[in-house]
């Protein structure tokens, strides 16, 4: 590497994230020292992105920096936590200054937007692999989990699932979308929006919450199973974006909303007795979420359409393979 490891860290990462007063000691020593606020629980998550596995090799570095943090922010959002500190373990074949600059810009812009400090990390040579660990805080006892749902709870989803899966297919050349739809869909894959503010506001309102990364139907099934119940989703209720419908038509758009991955939206279960309170506290028009189904006593995940149960295979990619 032309740059030494310490030059690289100083130049690109030392002031990459937000400056926070609760970072007693940040980048530069053997480990970071962080001040946890009293009455709060520490919430911790990590996610790894491997080139060619979790993102196409052609992905712009700024999008990678954004994404590596966004997927972790989404996990904390799902817990109802407020993010605070990140660690970045970066493995790359060589230290390309241009690449590092763009990567750090993508990471840093999102970090500062969420007041996340980059408190440390590791830098090694090898096949491009990005691991971010993210720490946040939640008032003791208020964290949202997958396990709190009960039969008859209303199930909601934020945003418009399916967009990111279509965006990935466009990036990979498996789907061609009309010119007015393609840029939006591509961006929904490249620059996912973690629903951090929504997750934090849902703590105390929702009974269970989870972020959707592997496909809405499968993930809703996981939330239901963790809660010891099942789930029923109404096909017609699935929110699909106009660009996704423009690219695929209504029917395939809804199928992709159920099975496509990389959405980083939240699904959450709410006691029906609190639905009105939810709508008052977080107007759906403003916060962009919609009820898509209910939890039910019978285990498993099923989708109904015009009152009948749909056969559903997890093959969202098939229609444009
Ligand atoms: P050590 O030899 O103790 O592992 P390093 O030389 O790896 O120390 O790291 C020096 C300092 O730089 C540490 O504070 C570490 O947390 C930080 N650091 C290393 N790589 C990164 C990175 N990619 N992003 C942020 N901080 C980093
Ligand atoms: Mg190290």
PDB file of C-alpha atoms in Angstrom, residues 14 46 60 74 77 103 113 121 129 153 172 175 223 239 243 265 288 308:
ATOM      1  CA  UNK A  14     -10.366   9.830  12.110  1.00  0.00           C
ATOM      2  CA  UNK A  46     -22.626  -6.327  13.467  1.00  0.00           C
ATOM      3  CA  UNK A  60     -19.718   2.422  -6.258  1.00  0.00           C
ATOM      4  CA  UNK A  74     -31.513  -0.921  10.361  1.00  0.00           C
ATOM      5  CA  UNK A  77     -33.905   0.620  14.351  1.00  0.00           C
ATOM      6  CA  UNK A 103     -16.104   4.980   0.704  1.00  0.00           C
ATOM      7  CA  UNK A 113     -26.851  12.169   9.694  1.00  0.00           C
ATOM      8  CA  UNK A 121     -11.814  -0.371  13.649  1.00  0.00           C
ATOM      9  CA  UNK A 129     -14.843  -7.358   2.937  1.00  0.00           C
ATOM     10  CA  UNK A 153     -51.985  -7.994  16.597  1.00  0.00           C
ATOM     11  CA  UNK A 172     -27.108  -6.863 -12.480  1.00  0.00           C
ATOM     12  CA  UNK A 175     -34.294  -6.515 -15.363  1.00  0.00           C
ATOM     13  CA  UNK A 223     -41.178 -12.502  13.677  1.00  0.00           C
ATOM     14  CA  UNK A 239     -47.627  -1.158  -0.515  1.00  0.00           C
ATOM     15  CA  UNK A 243     -41.817   2.828 -10.171  1.00  0.00           C
ATOM     16  CA  UNK A 265     -37.794  -1.631   6.076  1.00  0.00           C
ATOM     17  CA  UNK A 288     -44.879   5.931   5.514  1.00  0.00           C
ATOM     18  CA  UNK A 308     -58.492 -17.091  -0.664  1.00  0.00           C
TER      19      UNK A 308
END
